[in-house]
Amino acid sequence: MSFKNIGLKEPILKALQQKGYTEPTPIQKLAIASIIQQKDVMAAAQTGTGKTACFTLPILEILSNAQENKNHHQLNALIVTPTRELASQVQDNIKSYGKNLSLKSIAIYGGVSDVNQKQAINNGVDIMVATPGRLLDLYHQKAINFSKIKILVLDEADQMLDMGFINDIKKIDKYLPKKRQNLMFTATFSDPFRSLVKQFSNDPIEISVAKDNETGKNIEHYCHPVDASNKAKLLIHLIKNEKWNQALVFTRTKHGANRLTKKLINAKITAVAIHSNKTQNYRTKALNKFKKNHIQILVATDVAARGIDIKNMNQVVNFDLPSVAKDYIHRIGRTGRAGKSGKAISFVCSDQQKLLRDIQKLLNQKLPMYTVEGFEPTSDMQPIKKSKKKKKFKKRFKK
């Protein structure tokens, strides 16, 4: 099945072709046609499956067919996301896929001045991508008119619930027209998510292409037992010996991200940290530099676990194991995207055995443990069955 068979018009197909996209992913095949038919949809899929295009493409199709929008640029579609990075990424998708259309779009989020955002809204927009806080702020300033909205999208809805945005979402719902199309996208069909769906949707079509605990089949998992005091040295060793072009490295805390970044820079490795203490302008510039391959290592807290789409990301490193097991899936979803192979590398200290067991229980699989020569832990680690790949992997570190 091609995108043309789904029902997209020529200007959108041309934009897709220019990006090298010819066939929709499994979730796109299921979701796009239903959305074009203006049905409510609740959909779950793991990261890297083309989830964003599932709603941006049909929204462009629907609004470009509405004659009134071609001239007046009324706000007809609202996409709510949990993070600034994700809002920016969704907006990039809309601009890319809709570049041959006359529709206008904007991304609004906090951390930057709202002056330019207000001016752009005042000039007229068809599609708005927004984080909850800034959206409500501008609405209360009467800078946004919700009366014409026909489509509401909650992207990464489960993360918005985890981040405590439920009250903001309820307020947004109260201000929107009751008669509208509702699209809700998530990584997992959790009970809180299903409860949210009941409040916001009208008999939605349920679409799921992956289990809640499923990671990409083309991602290889590696766990390295190591003392906490040697983790930075081990990371530097891997980067240099394995000749990594780039890597996304996750730490648990903001201060930990800053400390690790300084150690990498001192080792002559270009690195930058992004987390909630950094300004939005700083985060945006850092991410753009990383995407352009001007920076080798991006160190991030879980603020970046979703919403960062980086092509050809070969490895993701859990410098600190996530405290919540399902965040492991979100983190490593930055690699192995669009059918390409990737590595999920985790450093495991002796006091993190429970975290590792929680992750393995969620995945319903044992993660192979590989000891890197010269970085053997002094503390006892719970033994995990060795993989046949171990010998081959260890040889790569012997000099």
PDB file of C-alpha atoms in Angstrom, residues 21-316:
ATOM      1  CA  TYR A  21       8.878   8.215   1.984  1.00  0.00           C
ATOM      2  CA  THR A  22       6.873   5.964  -0.336  1.00  0.00           C
ATOM      3  CA  GLU A  23       5.074   3.443   1.856  1.00  0.00           C
ATOM      4  CA  PRO A  24       3.327   4.074   5.174  1.00  0.00           C
ATOM      5  CA  THR A  25       4.371   2.243   8.333  1.00  0.00           C
ATOM      6  CA  PRO A  26       1.918  -0.249   9.894  1.00  0.00           C
ATOM      7  CA  ILE A  27       0.404   2.285  12.276  1.00  0.00           C
ATOM      8  CA  GLN A  28       0.152   4.885   9.509  1.00  0.00           C
ATOM      9  CA  LYS A  29      -1.762   2.423   7.330  1.00  0.00           C
ATOM     10  CA  LEU A  30      -4.273   1.878  10.105  1.00  0.00           C
ATOM     11  CA  ALA A  31      -4.601   5.418  11.430  1.00  0.00           C
ATOM     12  CA  ILE A  32      -4.430   7.867   8.507  1.00  0.00           C
ATOM     13  CA  ALA A  33      -7.478   6.596   6.600  1.00  0.00           C
ATOM     14  CA  SER A  34      -9.631   6.591   9.760  1.00  0.00           C
ATOM     15  CA  ILE A  35      -8.583  10.129  10.634  1.00  0.00           C
ATOM     16  CA  ILE A  36      -9.290  11.406   7.114  1.00  0.00           C
ATOM     17  CA  GLN A  37     -12.783   9.948   7.558  1.00  0.00           C
ATOM     18  CA  GLN A  38     -12.948  12.265  10.603  1.00  0.00           C
ATOM     19  CA  LYS A  39     -13.331   9.507  13.194  1.00  0.00           C
ATOM     20  CA  ASP A  40     -12.004   9.713  16.734  1.00  0.00           C
ATOM     21  CA  VAL A  41      -8.860   7.613  17.153  1.00  0.00           C
ATOM     22  CA  MET A  42      -6.826   6.334  20.089  1.00  0.00           C
ATOM     23  CA  ALA A  43      -3.525   4.828  18.962  1.00  0.00           C
ATOM     24  CA  ALA A  44      -0.506   3.230  20.602  1.00  0.00           C
ATOM     25  CA  ALA A  45       2.844   2.462  19.008  1.00  0.00           C
ATOM     26  CA  GLN A  46       6.448   2.406  20.100  1.00  0.00           C
ATOM     27  CA  THR A  47       8.716   5.294  19.223  1.00  0.00           C
ATOM     28  CA  GLY A  48      10.301   5.340  15.773  1.00  0.00           C
ATOM     29  CA  THR A  49       7.215   3.970  14.004  1.00  0.00           C
ATOM     30  CA  GLY A  50       6.121   7.208  12.354  1.00  0.00           C
ATOM     31  CA  LYS A  51       3.512   8.124  14.946  1.00  0.00           C
ATOM     32  CA  THR A  52       3.726  11.888  14.321  1.00  0.00           C
ATOM     33  CA  ALA A  53       2.875  11.506  10.617  1.00  0.00           C
ATOM     34  CA  CYS A  54      -0.206   9.517  11.636  1.00  0.00           C
ATOM     35  CA  PHE A  55      -1.950  12.724  12.633  1.00  0.00           C
ATOM     36  CA  THR A  56      -0.022  15.493  10.842  1.00  0.00           C
ATOM     37  CA  LEU A  57      -0.641  14.045   7.362  1.00  0.00           C
ATOM     38  CA  PRO A  58      -4.434  13.608   7.685  1.00  0.00           C
ATOM     39  CA  ILE A  59      -4.768  16.989   9.414  1.00  0.00           C
ATOM     40  CA  LEU A  60      -3.056  18.628   6.436  1.00  0.00           C
ATOM     41  CA  GLU A  61      -5.356  16.675   4.112  1.00  0.00           C
ATOM     42  CA  ILE A  62      -8.558  17.616   5.981  1.00  0.00           C
ATOM     43  CA  LEU A  63      -7.734  21.306   6.415  1.00  0.00           C
ATOM     44  CA  SER A  64      -6.470  21.767   2.860  1.00  0.00           C
ATOM     45  CA  ASN A  65      -9.844  20.449   1.669  1.00  0.00           C
ATOM     46  CA  ALA A  66     -11.733  23.021   3.727  1.00  0.00           C
ATOM     47  CA  GLN A  67     -12.252  25.984   1.418  1.00  0.00           C
ATOM     48  CA  GLU A  68     -12.643  28.475   4.251  1.00  0.00           C
ATOM     49  CA  ASN A  69      -9.123  27.791   5.533  1.00  0.00           C
ATOM     50  CA  LYS A  70      -7.413  28.661   2.266  1.00  0.00           C
ATOM     51  CA  ASN A  71      -8.032  32.354   2.756  1.00  0.00           C
ATOM     52  CA  HIS A  72      -8.828  33.063   6.382  1.00  0.00           C
ATOM     53  CA  HIS A  73      -6.251  31.016   8.327  1.00  0.00           C
ATOM     54  CA  GLN A  74      -8.514  30.198  11.237  1.00  0.00           C
ATOM     55  CA  LEU A  75      -7.248  27.980  14.044  1.00  0.00           C
ATOM     56  CA  ASN A  76      -8.860  24.637  13.183  1.00  0.00           C
ATOM     57  CA  ALA A  77      -6.422  22.073  14.611  1.00  0.00           C
ATOM     58  CA  LEU A  78      -4.774  22.031  18.043  1.00  0.00           C
ATOM     59  CA  ILE A  79      -1.977  19.550  18.879  1.00  0.00           C
ATOM     60  CA  VAL A  80      -0.991  19.391  22.564  1.00  0.00           C
ATOM     61  CA  THR A  81       2.381  17.874  23.503  1.00  0.00           C
ATOM     62  CA  PRO A  82       4.092  17.397  26.896  1.00  0.00           C
ATOM     63  CA  THR A  83       7.500  18.910  26.065  1.00  0.00           C
ATOM     64  CA  ARG A  84       8.953  21.833  24.156  1.00  0.00           C
ATOM     65  CA  GLU A  85      11.225  19.573  22.129  1.00  0.00           C
ATOM     66  CA  LEU A  86       8.301  17.470  20.983  1.00  0.00           C
ATOM     67  CA  ALA A  87       6.249  20.552  20.077  1.00  0.00           C
ATOM     68  CA  SER A  88       9.125  21.814  17.952  1.00  0.00           C
ATOM     69  CA  GLN A  89       9.560  18.417  16.281  1.00  0.00           C
ATOM     70  CA  VAL A  90       5.853  18.130  15.432  1.00  0.00           C
ATOM     71  CA  GLN A  91       5.914  21.641  13.975  1.00  0.00           C
ATOM     72  CA  ASP A  92       8.918  20.682  11.821  1.00  0.00           C
ATOM     73  CA  ASN A  93       6.925  17.719  10.489  1.00  0.00           C
ATOM     74  CA  ILE A  94       3.938  19.908   9.641  1.00  0.00           C
ATOM     75  CA  LYS A  95       6.108  22.416   7.784  1.00  0.00           C
ATOM     76  CA  SER A  96       7.921  19.662   5.907  1.00  0.00           C
ATOM     77  CA  TYR A  97       4.823  17.693   4.843  1.00  0.00           C
ATOM     78  CA  GLY A  98       2.751  20.806   4.181  1.00  0.00           C
ATOM     79  CA  LYS A  99       5.313  22.899   2.338  1.00  0.00           C
ATOM     80  CA  ASN A 100       3.286  22.731  -0.895  1.00  0.00           C
ATOM     81  CA  LEU A 101       0.093  23.865   0.830  1.00  0.00           C
ATOM     82  CA  SER A 102      -1.079  27.327   1.868  1.00  0.00           C
ATOM     83  CA  LEU A 103      -1.779  26.308   5.480  1.00  0.00           C
ATOM     84  CA  LYS A 104      -0.052  28.153   8.323  1.00  0.00           C
ATOM     85  CA  SER A 105       1.171  26.531  11.526  1.00  0.00           C
ATOM     86  CA  ILE A 106       2.933  27.559  14.718  1.00  0.00           C
ATOM     87  CA  ALA A 107       4.533  25.941  17.772  1.00  0.00           C
ATOM     88  CA  ILE A 108       4.047  27.713  21.100  1.00  0.00           C
ATOM     89  CA  TYR A 109       5.789  26.758  24.334  1.00  0.00           C
ATOM     90  CA  GLY A 110       7.351  28.303  27.398  1.00  0.00           C
ATOM     91  CA  GLY A 111      10.956  29.188  28.047  1.00  0.00           C
ATOM     92  CA  VAL A 112      10.963  31.882  25.352  1.00  0.00           C
ATOM     93  CA  SER A 113       9.271  35.263  24.945  1.00  0.00           C
ATOM     94  CA  ASP A 114       5.611  35.102  23.900  1.00  0.00           C
ATOM     95  CA  VAL A 115       5.768  38.332  21.857  1.00  0.00           C
ATOM     96  CA  ASN A 116       6.566  36.681  18.517  1.00  0.00           C
ATOM     97  CA  GLN A 117       4.118  33.874  19.254  1.00  0.00           C
ATOM     98  CA  LYS A 118       1.295  36.364  19.829  1.00  0.00           C
ATOM     99  CA  GLN A 119       2.172  38.216  16.630  1.00  0.00           C
ATOM    100  CA  ALA A 120       2.128  35.023  14.560  1.00  0.00           C
ATOM    101  CA  ILE A 121      -1.217  33.975  16.053  1.00  0.00           C
ATOM    102  CA  ASN A 122      -2.632  37.416  15.330  1.00  0.00           C
ATOM    103  CA  ASN A 123      -1.579  37.067  11.680  1.00  0.00           C
ATOM    104  CA  GLY A 124      -3.625  33.871  11.432  1.00  0.00           C
ATOM    105  CA  VAL A 125      -2.768  30.169  11.801  1.00  0.00           C
ATOM    106  CA  ASP A 126      -4.516  26.951  10.805  1.00  0.00           C
ATOM    107  CA  ILE A 127      -2.615  24.485  13.009  1.00  0.00           C
ATOM    108  CA  MET A 128      -1.187  25.102  16.470  1.00  0.00           C
ATOM    109  CA  VAL A 129       1.228  22.820  18.324  1.00  0.00           C
ATOM    110  CA  ALA A 130       1.495  23.720  22.004  1.00  0.00           C
ATOM    111  CA  THR A 131       2.581  22.687  25.459  1.00  0.00           C
ATOM    112  CA  PRO A 132      -0.238  22.943  28.043  1.00  0.00           C
ATOM    113  CA  GLY A 133       1.178  25.726  30.216  1.00  0.00           C
ATOM    114  CA  ARG A 134       1.924  28.286  27.497  1.00  0.00           C
ATOM    115  CA  LEU A 135      -1.303  27.402  25.666  1.00  0.00           C
ATOM    116  CA  LEU A 136      -3.464  28.197  28.710  1.00  0.00           C
ATOM    117  CA  ASP A 137      -1.412  31.316  29.460  1.00  0.00           C
ATOM    118  CA  LEU A 138      -2.024  32.777  25.998  1.00  0.00           C
ATOM    119  CA  TYR A 139      -5.685  31.740  26.082  1.00  0.00           C
ATOM    120  CA  HIS A 140      -6.218  33.591  29.354  1.00  0.00           C
ATOM    121  CA  GLN A 141      -4.535  36.612  27.777  1.00  0.00           C
ATOM    122  CA  LYS A 142      -7.180  36.339  25.030  1.00  0.00           C
ATOM    123  CA  ALA A 143      -4.421  35.860  22.447  1.00  0.00           C
ATOM    124  CA  ILE A 144      -5.972  32.596  21.184  1.00  0.00           C
ATOM    125  CA  ASN A 145      -9.482  31.894  19.934  1.00  0.00           C
ATOM    126  CA  PHE A 146     -10.551  28.262  20.305  1.00  0.00           C
ATOM    127  CA  SER A 147     -14.042  28.649  18.814  1.00  0.00           C
ATOM    128  CA  LYS A 148     -13.213  27.268  15.343  1.00  0.00           C
ATOM    129  CA  ILE A 149     -11.181  24.237  16.407  1.00  0.00           C
ATOM    130  CA  LYS A 150     -12.321  21.082  14.644  1.00  0.00           C
ATOM    131  CA  ILE A 151      -9.488  18.689  15.608  1.00  0.00           C
ATOM    132  CA  LEU A 152      -7.763  18.110  18.955  1.00  0.00           C
ATOM    133  CA  VAL A 153      -4.660  15.916  19.201  1.00  0.00           C
ATOM    134  CA  LEU A 154      -3.123  14.777  22.491  1.00  0.00           C
ATOM    135  CA  ASP A 155       0.340  13.532  21.572  1.00  0.00           C
ATOM    136  CA  GLU A 156       2.261  11.338  24.028  1.00  0.00           C
ATOM    137  CA  ALA A 157      -0.841  11.455  26.226  1.00  0.00           C
ATOM    138  CA  ASP A 158       0.549   8.939  28.715  1.00  0.00           C
ATOM    139  CA  GLN A 159       3.574  11.132  29.345  1.00  0.00           C
ATOM    140  CA  MET A 160       1.341  14.164  29.908  1.00  0.00           C
ATOM    141  CA  LEU A 161      -0.456  12.166  32.586  1.00  0.00           C
ATOM    142  CA  ASP A 162       2.868  11.120  34.145  1.00  0.00           C
ATOM    143  CA  MET A 163       4.007  14.754  34.197  1.00  0.00           C
ATOM    144  CA  GLY A 164       0.865  15.892  36.027  1.00  0.00           C
ATOM    145  CA  PHE A 165      -0.813  17.753  33.165  1.00  0.00           C
ATOM    146  CA  ILE A 166      -4.232  16.163  33.690  1.00  0.00           C
ATOM    147  CA  ASN A 167      -5.795  19.310  35.205  1.00  0.00           C
ATOM    148  CA  ASP A 168      -4.414  21.479  32.392  1.00  0.00           C
ATOM    149  CA  ILE A 169      -5.817  19.050  29.816  1.00  0.00           C
ATOM    150  CA  LYS A 170      -9.229  19.179  31.484  1.00  0.00           C
ATOM    151  CA  LYS A 171      -9.162  22.980  31.359  1.00  0.00           C
ATOM    152  CA  ILE A 172      -8.256  22.941  27.670  1.00  0.00           C
ATOM    153  CA  ASP A 173     -11.110  20.522  26.983  1.00  0.00           C
ATOM    154  CA  LYS A 174     -13.541  22.845  28.772  1.00  0.00           C
ATOM    155  CA  TYR A 175     -12.555  25.777  26.545  1.00  0.00           C
ATOM    156  CA  LEU A 176     -12.808  23.902  23.217  1.00  0.00           C
ATOM    157  CA  PRO A 177     -15.931  23.309  21.108  1.00  0.00           C
ATOM    158  CA  LYS A 178     -17.671  20.115  22.197  1.00  0.00           C
ATOM    159  CA  LYS A 179     -18.225  19.027  18.615  1.00  0.00           C
ATOM    160  CA  ARG A 180     -14.775  18.128  17.319  1.00  0.00           C
ATOM    161  CA  GLN A 181     -12.571  15.230  16.252  1.00  0.00           C
ATOM    162  CA  ASN A 182     -10.325  13.808  18.991  1.00  0.00           C
ATOM    163  CA  LEU A 183      -7.044  12.019  18.286  1.00  0.00           C
ATOM    164  CA  MET A 184      -5.042  10.549  21.155  1.00  0.00           C
ATOM    165  CA  PHE A 185      -1.591   9.029  20.688  1.00  0.00           C
ATOM    166  CA  THR A 186       0.437   7.202  23.305  1.00  0.00           C
ATOM    167  CA  ALA A 187       3.284   4.756  23.771  1.00  0.00           C
ATOM    168  CA  THR A 188       1.189   2.517  26.040  1.00  0.00           C
ATOM    169  CA  PHE A 189      -2.511   1.828  26.657  1.00  0.00           C
ATOM    170  CA  SER A 190      -2.295   2.317  30.420  1.00  0.00           C
ATOM    171  CA  ASP A 191      -5.357   2.424  32.680  1.00  0.00           C
ATOM    172  CA  PRO A 192      -5.001   6.199  33.285  1.00  0.00           C
ATOM    173  CA  PHE A 193      -4.804   6.718  29.519  1.00  0.00           C
ATOM    174  CA  ARG A 194      -7.970   4.702  28.911  1.00  0.00           C
ATOM    175  CA  SER A 195      -9.712   6.722  31.606  1.00  0.00           C
ATOM    176  CA  LEU A 196      -8.647   9.917  29.833  1.00  0.00           C
ATOM    177  CA  VAL A 197      -9.950   8.594  26.518  1.00  0.00           C
ATOM    178  CA  LYS A 198     -13.407   8.042  28.028  1.00  0.00           C
ATOM    179  CA  GLN A 199     -13.534  11.688  29.093  1.00  0.00           C
ATOM    180  CA  PHE A 200     -12.351  13.197  25.813  1.00  0.00           C
ATOM    181  CA  SER A 201     -13.413  10.932  22.970  1.00  0.00           C
ATOM    182  CA  ASN A 202     -16.607   9.650  21.389  1.00  0.00           C
ATOM    183  CA  ASP A 203     -16.435   5.914  20.659  1.00  0.00           C
ATOM    184  CA  PRO A 204     -12.875   6.098  19.278  1.00  0.00           C
ATOM    185  CA  ILE A 205     -11.292   3.551  16.965  1.00  0.00           C
ATOM    186  CA  GLU A 206      -8.565   1.716  18.894  1.00  0.00           C
ATOM    187  CA  ILE A 207      -5.307   1.111  17.036  1.00  0.00           C
ATOM    188  CA  SER A 208      -2.264  -0.666  18.441  1.00  0.00           C
ATOM    189  CA  VAL A 209       0.721  -2.090  16.606  1.00  0.00           C
ATOM    190  CA  ALA A 210       2.939  -2.981  19.565  1.00  0.00           C
ATOM    191  CA  LYS A 211       2.714  -4.392  23.059  1.00  0.00           C
ATOM    192  CA  ASP A 212       3.252  -1.990  25.960  1.00  0.00           C
ATOM    193  CA  ASN A 213       6.540  -3.699  26.858  1.00  0.00           C
ATOM    194  CA  GLU A 214       7.906  -4.113  23.349  1.00  0.00           C
ATOM    195  CA  THR A 215      11.114  -2.526  22.070  1.00  0.00           C
ATOM    196  CA  GLY A 216      12.349  -2.398  18.496  1.00  0.00           C
ATOM    197  CA  LYS A 217      13.391  -5.816  17.216  1.00  0.00           C
ATOM    198  CA  ASN A 218      16.442  -4.273  15.562  1.00  0.00           C
ATOM    199  CA  ILE A 219      17.870  -2.898  18.829  1.00  0.00           C
ATOM    200  CA  GLU A 220      20.698  -4.841  20.495  1.00  0.00           C
ATOM    201  CA  HIS A 221      20.884  -4.599  24.295  1.00  0.00           C
ATOM    202  CA  TYR A 222      24.194  -4.447  26.194  1.00  0.00           C
ATOM    203  CA  CYS A 223      24.598  -4.148  29.962  1.00  0.00           C
ATOM    204  CA  HIS A 224      28.035  -3.329  31.388  1.00  0.00           C
ATOM    205  CA  PRO A 225      28.643  -3.997  35.114  1.00  0.00           C
ATOM    206  CA  VAL A 226      30.802  -1.176  36.456  1.00  0.00           C
ATOM    207  CA  ASP A 227      31.561   0.681  39.669  1.00  0.00           C
ATOM    208  CA  ALA A 228      29.851   4.058  39.904  1.00  0.00           C
ATOM    209  CA  SER A 229      33.240   5.793  40.208  1.00  0.00           C
ATOM    210  CA  ASN A 230      34.333   4.336  36.845  1.00  0.00           C
ATOM    211  CA  LYS A 231      31.229   5.033  34.748  1.00  0.00           C
ATOM    212  CA  ALA A 232      32.527   8.225  33.149  1.00  0.00           C
ATOM    213  CA  LYS A 233      35.861   6.570  32.354  1.00  0.00           C
ATOM    214  CA  LEU A 234      34.042   3.605  30.807  1.00  0.00           C
ATOM    215  CA  LEU A 235      31.921   5.896  28.650  1.00  0.00           C
ATOM    216  CA  ILE A 236      35.011   7.743  27.414  1.00  0.00           C
ATOM    217  CA  HIS A 237      36.690   4.393  26.700  1.00  0.00           C
ATOM    218  CA  LEU A 238      33.729   3.172  24.636  1.00  0.00           C
ATOM    219  CA  ILE A 239      33.415   6.424  22.705  1.00  0.00           C
ATOM    220  CA  LYS A 240      37.090   6.404  21.736  1.00  0.00           C
ATOM    221  CA  ASN A 241      37.750   2.699  21.288  1.00  0.00           C
ATOM    222  CA  GLU A 242      34.526   2.005  19.448  1.00  0.00           C
ATOM    223  CA  LYS A 243      34.976   5.229  17.436  1.00  0.00           C
ATOM    224  CA  TRP A 244      31.402   6.351  18.008  1.00  0.00           C
ATOM    225  CA  ASN A 245      30.314   9.058  15.655  1.00  0.00           C
ATOM    226  CA  GLN A 246      27.518  10.189  17.975  1.00  0.00           C
ATOM    227  CA  ALA A 247      25.599   8.961  21.007  1.00  0.00           C
ATOM    228  CA  LEU A 248      22.689  10.067  23.164  1.00  0.00           C
ATOM    229  CA  VAL A 249      23.518   9.560  26.857  1.00  0.00           C
ATOM    230  CA  PHE A 250      20.893   9.619  29.608  1.00  0.00           C
ATOM    231  CA  THR A 251      21.560  10.610  33.212  1.00  0.00           C
ATOM    232  CA  ARG A 252      19.084  10.601  36.066  1.00  0.00           C
ATOM    233  CA  THR A 253      19.727  14.141  37.335  1.00  0.00           C
ATOM    234  CA  LYS A 254      20.453  17.571  35.903  1.00  0.00           C
ATOM    235  CA  HIS A 255      23.603  17.953  38.003  1.00  0.00           C
ATOM    236  CA  GLY A 256      24.763  14.532  36.879  1.00  0.00           C
ATOM    237  CA  ALA A 257      24.316  15.590  33.248  1.00  0.00           C
ATOM    238  CA  ASN A 258      26.405  18.715  33.834  1.00  0.00           C
ATOM    239  CA  ARG A 259      29.185  16.810  35.621  1.00  0.00           C
ATOM    240  CA  LEU A 260      29.396  14.148  32.939  1.00  0.00           C
ATOM    241  CA  THR A 261      29.462  16.748  30.160  1.00  0.00           C
ATOM    242  CA  LYS A 262      32.434  18.501  31.783  1.00  0.00           C
ATOM    243  CA  LYS A 263      34.325  15.186  32.049  1.00  0.00           C
ATOM    244  CA  LEU A 264      33.684  14.424  28.382  1.00  0.00           C
ATOM    245  CA  ILE A 265      34.868  17.873  27.310  1.00  0.00           C
ATOM    246  CA  ASN A 266      38.014  17.465  29.448  1.00  0.00           C
ATOM    247  CA  ALA A 267      38.629  14.202  27.549  1.00  0.00           C
ATOM    248  CA  LYS A 268      38.542  16.155  24.259  1.00  0.00           C
ATOM    249  CA  ILE A 269      35.075  14.859  23.327  1.00  0.00           C
ATOM    250  CA  THR A 270      32.562  17.444  22.139  1.00  0.00           C
ATOM    251  CA  ALA A 271      29.502  17.221  24.365  1.00  0.00           C
ATOM    252  CA  VAL A 272      26.533  19.269  25.521  1.00  0.00           C
ATOM    253  CA  ALA A 273      23.875  18.753  28.193  1.00  0.00           C
ATOM    254  CA  ILE A 274      20.176  19.499  27.907  1.00  0.00           C
ATOM    255  CA  HIS A 275      17.716  19.468  30.808  1.00  0.00           C
ATOM    256  CA  SER A 276      14.997  21.606  32.376  1.00  0.00           C
ATOM    257  CA  ASN A 277      17.437  24.087  33.953  1.00  0.00           C
ATOM    258  CA  LYS A 278      18.702  25.082  30.513  1.00  0.00           C
ATOM    259  CA  THR A 279      16.841  27.846  28.677  1.00  0.00           C
ATOM    260  CA  GLN A 280      14.706  26.832  25.732  1.00  0.00           C
ATOM    261  CA  ASN A 281      16.950  28.756  23.327  1.00  0.00           C
ATOM    262  CA  TYR A 282      19.977  26.880  24.665  1.00  0.00           C
ATOM    263  CA  ARG A 283      18.229  23.516  24.358  1.00  0.00           C
ATOM    264  CA  THR A 284      17.074  24.251  20.826  1.00  0.00           C
ATOM    265  CA  LYS A 285      20.524  25.367  19.680  1.00  0.00           C
ATOM    266  CA  ALA A 286      22.221  22.395  21.343  1.00  0.00           C
ATOM    267  CA  LEU A 287      19.836  19.933  19.751  1.00  0.00           C
ATOM    268  CA  ASN A 288      20.257  21.522  16.314  1.00  0.00           C
ATOM    269  CA  LYS A 289      24.041  21.319  16.608  1.00  0.00           C
ATOM    270  CA  PHE A 290      23.768  17.666  17.572  1.00  0.00           C
ATOM    271  CA  LYS A 291      21.458  16.928  14.642  1.00  0.00           C
ATOM    272  CA  LYS A 292      23.956  18.597  12.302  1.00  0.00           C
ATOM    273  CA  ASN A 293      26.723  16.372  13.719  1.00  0.00           C
ATOM    274  CA  HIS A 294      28.624  19.338  15.155  1.00  0.00           C
ATOM    275  CA  ILE A 295      28.520  17.721  18.608  1.00  0.00           C
ATOM    276  CA  GLN A 296      29.519  14.129  19.307  1.00  0.00           C
ATOM    277  CA  ILE A 297      27.670  13.408  22.564  1.00  0.00           C
ATOM    278  CA  LEU A 298      24.324  14.739  23.748  1.00  0.00           C
ATOM    279  CA  VAL A 299      23.824  14.240  27.489  1.00  0.00           C
ATOM    280  CA  ALA A 300      20.216  14.479  28.586  1.00  0.00           C
ATOM    281  CA  THR A 301      17.795  13.852  31.400  1.00  0.00           C
ATOM    282  CA  ASP A 302      14.444  12.228  30.662  1.00  0.00           C
ATOM    283  CA  VAL A 303      13.120  15.555  29.366  1.00  0.00           C
ATOM    284  CA  ALA A 304      14.639  14.359  26.063  1.00  0.00           C
ATOM    285  CA  ALA A 305      13.439  10.756  26.211  1.00  0.00           C
ATOM    286  CA  ARG A 306      10.542  11.581  23.937  1.00  0.00           C
ATOM    287  CA  GLY A 307      10.308  14.103  21.182  1.00  0.00           C
ATOM    288  CA  ILE A 308      13.850  13.903  19.857  1.00  0.00           C
ATOM    289  CA  ASP A 309      14.009  12.484  16.351  1.00  0.00           C
ATOM    290  CA  ILE A 310      17.613  12.080  15.255  1.00  0.00           C
ATOM    291  CA  LYS A 311      18.433  10.190  12.090  1.00  0.00           C
ATOM    292  CA  ASN A 312      21.041   7.423  12.188  1.00  0.00           C
ATOM    293  CA  MET A 313      21.408   7.408  15.977  1.00  0.00           C
ATOM    294  CA  ASN A 314      23.463   4.236  16.374  1.00  0.00           C
ATOM    295  CA  GLN A 315      23.544   4.024  20.154  1.00  0.00           C
ATOM    296  CA  VAL A 316      21.734   5.253  23.236  1.00  0.00           C
TER     297      VAL A 316
END
